[in-house]
XYZ file of C-alpha atoms in Angstrom:
508
model
C 54.369 138.632 196.325
C 56.839 136.378 198.642
C 55.115 136.954 201.670
C 51.840 134.502 200.793
C 53.982 131.917 201.257
C 54.141 129.724 204.416
C 58.004 130.196 205.723
C 57.097 133.807 205.585
C 54.486 133.480 208.253
C 56.907 134.487 210.985
C 57.098 138.005 209.731
C 53.621 139.156 211.069
C 55.267 138.419 214.331
C 57.598 140.977 213.409
C 55.297 143.712 212.505
C 55.631 143.436 209.132
C 52.850 143.428 206.123
C 53.147 142.914 202.760
C 53.540 146.447 201.882
C 55.437 148.699 204.622
C 56.042 152.195 205.442
C 59.343 153.049 205.916
C 59.770 155.933 207.933
C 59.430 156.310 211.444
C 58.678 159.712 212.613
C 57.685 161.687 215.492
C 56.426 158.353 217.042
C 54.537 157.218 213.706
C 54.922 155.315 210.573
C 55.035 156.935 207.646
C 56.642 156.801 203.397
C 55.471 159.161 200.733
C 58.682 158.149 198.306
C 59.890 155.460 196.167
C 57.914 151.571 196.573
C 60.951 148.436 196.691
C 60.688 145.064 197.060
C 62.864 143.737 199.616
C 64.483 140.311 197.906
C 65.504 136.748 199.016
C 69.231 136.149 197.946
C 68.888 132.676 197.807
C 66.289 132.150 194.977
C 66.017 136.639 194.230
C 62.410 136.332 194.403
C 60.329 139.483 195.939
C 59.464 139.017 200.453
C 57.818 141.800 200.576
C 57.690 146.026 200.075
C 58.689 149.040 201.314
C 57.338 152.449 200.121
C 60.875 154.505 201.096
C 60.726 158.277 202.749
C 61.327 161.062 200.672
C 63.251 163.898 201.101
C 60.332 165.794 203.416
C 59.958 163.202 205.596
C 62.924 163.231 206.230
C 62.689 166.682 206.987
C 59.584 165.804 209.076
C 61.159 163.784 210.790
C 64.161 165.705 212.041
C 62.180 168.349 213.194
C 60.607 166.417 215.854
C 63.824 164.783 216.566
C 65.412 168.012 217.551
C 62.412 168.562 219.888
C 62.737 165.189 221.462
C 66.625 165.408 221.792
C 66.175 168.562 224.007
C 63.686 165.871 226.171
C 65.981 162.743 226.175
C 69.002 164.645 227.193
C 68.174 165.848 230.339
C 67.028 161.642 231.891
C 68.945 161.109 233.327
C 72.352 158.327 232.289
C 71.110 155.580 234.511
C 67.032 155.775 233.453
C 68.125 156.396 229.746
C 69.835 152.862 230.272
C 67.284 151.986 231.334
C 64.999 152.376 228.473
C 68.445 150.292 226.536
C 67.798 147.374 228.322
C 63.649 147.186 227.716
C 65.406 147.370 224.571
C 66.650 144.295 225.044
C 64.396 142.715 226.448
C 61.988 143.438 223.463
C 65.145 141.965 221.229
C 65.072 138.681 223.572
C 61.671 138.282 222.533
C 61.976 138.230 219.269
C 65.603 136.557 218.941
C 64.893 133.335 216.910
C 62.318 135.243 214.203
C 65.259 137.949 213.818
C 67.788 136.249 213.814
C 65.527 134.530 210.791
C 64.910 137.678 208.843
C 68.205 138.628 209.420
C 69.238 134.734 206.854
C 66.423 135.720 204.348
C 66.543 138.766 203.133
C 70.559 139.297 204.016
C 71.546 135.823 203.173
C 73.631 134.663 205.745
C 73.237 131.680 207.206
C 71.095 131.817 210.102
C 73.447 130.923 213.104
C 75.263 134.338 211.619
C 71.902 135.625 211.515
C 70.559 134.487 215.044
C 74.432 135.912 215.808
C 74.042 139.284 215.056
C 70.716 140.119 216.923
C 72.201 138.156 219.714
C 75.293 140.657 219.442
C 73.158 143.858 219.918
C 71.137 142.622 222.555
C 74.699 142.332 224.443
C 75.362 145.702 223.335
C 71.937 146.778 225.011
C 73.384 144.586 228.742
C 77.128 146.708 228.026
C 75.117 150.059 227.785
C 72.664 149.731 230.336
C 76.330 149.391 232.864
C 78.161 152.350 231.036
C 74.664 154.124 231.470
C 76.157 154.556 235.381
C 80.252 155.077 234.805
C 80.177 158.061 232.531
C 82.269 159.438 234.611
C 84.762 162.716 234.356
C 87.447 163.798 236.142
C 88.981 166.251 238.731
C 92.220 167.953 237.817
C 94.849 169.755 239.893
C 94.752 173.092 239.493
C 97.954 174.981 239.619
C 95.700 178.071 241.352
C 94.880 178.111 245.203
C 91.191 177.945 245.493
C 90.213 177.146 242.234
C 88.923 172.976 241.388
C 89.584 172.068 237.718
C 87.172 168.794 236.396
C 85.915 167.325 233.496
C 82.111 166.673 232.768
C 80.520 164.744 230.174
C 77.516 166.138 227.922
C 75.562 164.866 224.663
C 75.735 165.724 221.382
C 72.144 165.882 221.092
C 71.583 163.764 217.664
C 73.815 160.581 216.381
C 73.120 159.479 212.711
C 73.852 155.766 211.834
C 73.943 154.875 208.470
C 74.241 151.130 208.262
C 75.863 148.699 205.572
C 73.558 145.258 204.178
C 76.113 142.950 205.635
C 75.574 143.245 209.299
C 71.848 145.173 208.738
C 71.215 145.193 212.660
C 74.560 144.757 215.260
C 76.383 147.553 213.431
C 72.700 149.578 214.825
C 73.306 148.263 217.898
C 77.149 149.265 218.220
C 76.123 153.100 217.505
C 72.652 153.106 219.011
C 72.917 151.388 221.923
C 76.102 153.711 223.462
C 74.269 157.026 222.054
C 71.449 156.718 223.803
C 72.501 156.466 226.943
C 75.092 158.902 226.392
C 71.580 160.941 225.926
C 71.015 161.546 222.142
C 68.070 161.046 220.017
C 69.149 158.655 217.439
C 68.895 158.862 213.781
C 69.078 155.806 211.541
C 69.211 154.546 207.415
C 69.389 151.118 207.290
C 70.965 149.243 204.082
C 68.416 149.713 200.616
C 68.471 146.267 200.561
C 67.630 145.056 203.787
C 64.589 147.412 204.476
C 62.691 144.797 206.302
C 65.523 144.815 209.186
C 64.591 148.224 209.308
C 61.091 148.441 210.157
C 61.474 145.232 212.572
C 64.014 146.432 214.713
C 62.850 149.802 214.407
C 59.090 148.166 215.651
C 60.122 146.905 218.538
C 62.765 150.483 220.068
C 59.188 152.445 218.846
C 57.511 149.746 221.581
C 59.503 150.660 224.478
C 59.211 153.905 223.202
C 55.949 154.432 223.886
C 55.338 151.824 226.582
C 57.573 154.484 228.928
C 55.281 157.480 227.458
C 58.655 158.770 226.036
C 58.623 160.755 222.150
C 59.313 158.197 219.496
C 60.838 160.698 217.420
C 64.274 159.350 219.816
C 64.978 156.753 217.834
C 63.696 158.153 213.415
C 64.746 155.642 210.818
C 64.429 155.627 207.158
C 64.706 152.893 204.828
C 65.822 155.227 201.666
C 69.103 155.226 199.056
C 71.421 157.546 198.773
C 69.403 160.674 198.664
C 68.725 160.473 202.124
C 72.264 159.457 203.259
C 73.279 162.896 201.780
C 70.658 164.243 204.082
C 72.319 162.804 206.873
C 75.457 163.520 206.146
C 74.915 167.353 205.637
C 72.517 168.224 207.952
C 73.955 170.446 210.997
C 71.451 168.929 213.417
C 73.260 166.265 213.539
C 76.554 166.533 215.778
C 78.229 162.797 214.454
C 77.113 160.844 211.709
C 78.466 157.188 212.244
C 79.300 155.771 208.449
C 79.763 152.506 207.340
C 80.143 151.072 204.022
C 83.501 151.072 201.456
C 85.883 154.019 201.640
C 85.248 155.082 198.256
C 81.519 156.720 199.397
C 82.771 156.528 202.991
C 85.544 159.449 202.181
C 82.696 161.336 200.065
C 80.903 161.522 203.661
C 83.507 162.250 205.540
C 84.297 165.769 203.332
C 80.671 166.390 203.129
C 80.557 166.293 207.694
C 83.631 168.613 208.527
C 82.518 170.775 205.585
C 79.819 171.947 208.082
C 82.369 170.493 212.011
C 80.339 168.004 212.355
C 82.031 164.702 213.970
C 82.478 161.921 211.307
C 82.685 158.071 212.757
C 84.050 155.388 209.822
C 84.067 151.577 209.758
C 84.602 151.219 206.465
C 86.676 148.048 203.314
C 88.787 145.644 205.484
C 91.640 143.218 203.641
C 92.365 141.419 206.127
C 95.310 138.833 206.567
C 95.887 135.488 208.681
C 100.034 135.055 208.900
C 101.014 131.358 210.014
C 104.058 130.669 211.438
C 105.752 127.757 210.556
C 105.545 126.836 214.571
C 101.921 127.592 214.336
C 98.667 124.757 214.878
C 97.655 123.948 211.823
C 94.491 122.140 213.011
C 93.851 125.152 214.938
C 94.353 127.618 211.813
C 92.910 125.522 208.803
C 89.563 125.918 210.758
C 90.245 129.510 212.033
C 91.201 130.223 208.189
C 87.840 128.842 206.780
C 85.398 130.476 209.456
C 87.481 133.772 208.824
C 87.285 133.358 204.846
C 84.310 131.280 204.084
C 81.852 132.920 207.334
C 79.179 135.268 205.579
C 80.475 133.918 202.395
C 83.021 136.612 202.844
C 80.569 139.519 202.909
C 82.121 141.093 206.330
C 84.435 143.487 206.768
C 86.549 141.139 208.887
C 86.494 138.317 206.381
C 90.291 137.408 205.727
C 91.315 138.110 201.984
C 95.506 137.278 202.283
C 96.421 134.003 203.882
C 100.572 134.947 204.298
C 102.055 130.647 204.534
C 105.367 130.180 206.352
C 107.391 128.089 203.032
C 107.459 125.511 205.218
C 104.149 124.727 206.175
C 103.048 126.238 202.493
C 101.485 122.731 201.636
C 100.257 121.015 203.495
C 98.468 123.506 204.894
C 96.718 124.520 202.017
C 96.436 120.313 200.895
C 94.100 120.901 204.375
C 92.200 123.902 203.564
C 92.014 122.853 199.852
C 90.090 119.551 201.465
C 87.896 121.674 204.042
C 86.629 123.488 201.443
C 85.389 120.899 199.262
C 83.646 119.799 202.095
C 81.659 122.904 202.740
C 77.677 122.803 202.288
C 75.914 125.900 199.856
C 72.381 126.383 200.070
C 69.758 127.802 201.580
C 71.312 129.808 205.020
C 67.783 128.669 206.446
C 68.687 125.327 205.970
C 69.997 122.964 209.045
C 73.887 122.348 207.839
C 74.632 124.663 206.085
C 77.477 126.524 205.985
C 77.946 129.708 202.431
C 74.736 131.477 201.908
C 74.319 132.735 198.508
C 75.904 136.582 197.952
C 73.365 139.507 198.626
C 72.503 140.773 195.595
C 73.503 139.529 192.143
C 75.123 142.592 191.195
C 77.517 140.860 193.942
C 77.046 138.047 192.019
C 78.215 139.230 188.727
C 80.939 141.369 190.621
C 82.499 137.869 191.688
C 82.628 136.402 187.982
C 84.111 139.935 186.830
C 86.761 139.914 189.749
C 87.898 136.379 189.352
C 88.659 137.515 185.170
C 90.612 140.452 186.334
C 92.526 137.974 188.943
C 93.477 135.075 185.284
C 94.576 138.491 183.910
C 97.445 139.592 186.954
C 98.538 135.720 187.083
C 95.989 134.236 189.996
C 96.136 130.226 189.873
C 92.731 129.173 190.576
C 93.458 126.125 192.841
C 89.443 125.928 194.526
C 86.231 127.198 193.189
C 86.001 130.120 191.119
C 82.887 129.587 189.203
C 79.548 130.712 190.106
C 76.935 127.954 190.911
C 73.687 128.129 188.566
C 70.691 128.063 190.550
C 68.011 131.065 190.842
C 69.398 132.571 194.056
C 73.025 134.322 193.953
C 75.215 131.363 194.818
C 78.755 131.138 194.430
C 82.093 129.191 195.248
C 84.360 129.434 197.873
C 87.256 130.167 196.434
C 91.498 130.251 196.821
C 93.725 131.005 194.457
C 97.026 131.880 194.141
C 98.813 134.739 193.759
C 102.146 137.523 194.113
C 102.103 139.581 196.886
C 102.695 142.460 194.282
C 99.451 142.117 191.990
C 97.954 145.178 192.262
C 94.062 142.987 192.647
C 95.749 141.840 195.976
C 95.527 145.548 197.392
C 91.992 145.829 196.902
C 88.958 144.025 198.458
C 86.564 141.812 196.740
C 83.428 141.375 198.608
C 83.272 137.902 198.485
C 84.344 134.497 199.374
C 87.920 135.418 197.602
C 91.032 133.870 199.327
C 94.710 135.202 198.326
C 97.702 132.863 199.472
C 100.985 133.946 199.747
C 104.255 133.009 200.851
C 107.033 134.277 203.583
C 110.635 133.433 204.932
C 110.903 135.378 207.565
C 108.170 137.068 209.854
C 109.875 140.450 208.761
C 108.323 139.491 205.285
C 105.242 138.662 206.519
C 104.497 141.478 208.730
C 105.478 144.003 205.705
C 103.022 141.918 202.707
C 100.195 142.772 206.008
C 100.808 146.239 206.318
C 101.263 146.306 202.863
C 97.661 146.747 201.783
C 95.885 150.648 201.673
C 93.288 148.472 204.995
C 93.720 148.397 208.477
C 90.924 146.891 209.779
C 91.702 143.044 211.212
C 95.378 141.190 211.199
C 95.708 137.478 213.143
C 98.545 135.862 213.374
C 98.943 131.842 214.181
C 102.206 130.817 216.903
C 103.709 129.751 219.897
C 106.764 131.751 220.328
C 105.643 134.682 223.047
C 108.927 136.558 221.186
C 107.062 136.711 217.732
C 103.692 137.603 219.762
C 105.095 140.058 221.484
C 106.678 141.724 217.729
C 102.996 141.328 215.946
C 101.523 143.747 218.202
C 103.612 146.006 219.063
C 105.031 149.269 217.118
C 106.703 146.799 214.371
C 104.753 144.905 214.283
C 100.724 144.456 212.569
C 99.168 148.575 211.741
C 95.760 147.197 212.148
C 92.599 148.572 214.947
C 92.408 144.694 215.652
C 95.716 142.759 215.938
C 95.129 138.727 217.319
C 96.698 135.792 218.319
C 95.680 132.074 217.466
C 92.359 133.031 215.919
C 90.429 134.726 212.752
C 89.985 137.927 211.815
C 86.624 137.745 212.376
C 84.430 137.512 215.372
C 85.527 140.719 217.182
C 83.742 140.574 220.829
C 81.624 143.427 222.085
C 83.637 144.382 224.873
C 87.007 145.916 222.854
C 86.703 148.702 220.770
C 86.275 147.723 216.884
C 87.453 149.626 214.661
C 90.792 149.901 212.185
C 93.224 152.335 210.762
C 94.514 153.976 207.358
C 91.735 153.327 204.680
C 89.248 151.540 207.216
C 88.554 155.018 208.445
C 89.889 155.556 212.373
C 87.244 155.081 213.319
C 86.198 152.618 216.728
C 82.790 151.181 217.685
C 81.337 148.877 220.985
C 83.481 148.568 223.678
C 86.276 150.191 225.714
C 86.135 154.122 225.730
C 83.798 154.509 222.093
C 81.064 155.983 224.206
C 83.538 159.355 224.187
C 82.710 160.067 221.057
C 79.393 160.327 221.768
C 79.144 163.033 223.650
C 80.888 166.378 224.392
C 83.805 167.345 226.889
C 84.312 170.181 228.737
C 87.180 171.470 231.225
C 85.333 173.155 233.647
C 87.075 175.583 236.439
C 85.367 176.725 239.321
C 86.977 179.719 241.518
C 85.800 179.582 244.803
C 87.951 182.105 246.562
C 88.035 185.537 246.011
C 91.510 186.114 245.000
C 91.972 185.862 240.905
C 94.969 184.690 240.429
C 96.398 183.396 236.479
C 97.454 180.367 235.084
C 101.439 179.885 234.457
C 101.783 182.703 237.162
C 101.072 185.637 234.488
C 100.359 188.707 236.519
C 98.103 191.281 234.662
C 97.911 194.649 236.567
């Protein structure tokens, strides 16, 4: 077992051991399901074991969570905010260790791993302020001696199902806000990143215990599809937030909708960067490199399509290929590495199959295109010249593969951007105000994230994160996303002695 290796000693600082129970139920760690191994994608060696949740564990956990919800929702919102503040402080104390674990278990480079944990800390800070601003409205009534107001109350329990590529940040987007809104949280982490699920839960559990609060306020499960399906079907869970593929997300949405639950979906992306003829080329090249190569192309906001104006097409490509060839590939924990491994062996195999399929559709490889012979799941960052009409361009290959397309007019570029089923993130590089305002307007990008002179990835928490079409329509993190985690009530109070009816109706 790799846990005995010297470089894994930091895991003990996170409460992890060679074998770890994977269910946090009613304030206790349990696990009676299958035993799985966490694997380091840089060498495919086992790190440690986790005992996943069984359905019996799930039922026990949900029963306790339902009872805890009655307590948590009655605690004043600012006091809930203080608990989230303490969670943020606990994360700060373990920032380096947690970031290192994200890098080790997921495969993203260490600066990105630390940045992911920092994102949850930032979400905690954001949620603390939000806890004093869950404001309703006063609405003028058309009836004399009547008052109308809008109030917001907790839903009760929020289910959060996260993906491997952001194994803890997506939890933060949801849980920080759900908690200050008065909801208990049920979390199912990705099956391939169970150590992160356990370590994150351990920190939250310590804060709840220190404040003499029920541990069931935050209930978590390591497990696979069986636990995910149970969450989707459970009528006690009023909102299910799911991050993953469009195919699975559609199935989750159907299941939740059948029981009249609420669903928040963060699904596939097929994001484009448009580079106009007046763009700052140096800035754009750097942006495309980060957007296409960062996290080994495994972000939902990864740039997968580069749409270049014909007048700068070749010169831009020459510069981009040059920087691609300088990218250091290797152990994500080593300083200077820019490209770590794909997350699993299956991901590496999908890359190989994907490249062959792209070639069959006329794709011309300009650089990369091969797996790297090693014990890990390393592949070359790849740029492919292809027709925008190729069917494969409409699909999301979760790897560092970038399609290059050529355009003549802005109208043509926007049509290319909007031509795919997904609608998450998009960006344009230009200095012309008329182009910028067209791009962000009704005849511009149809995505949920519409950027100018920055990459498609690296979103800030202050804005609502999410996309349209096959991306699912959900919004998480900032702006008014908190409203999804609460139920709205329109209240009318008659403080007079008469009963005037709305619309002037006279009923006897």
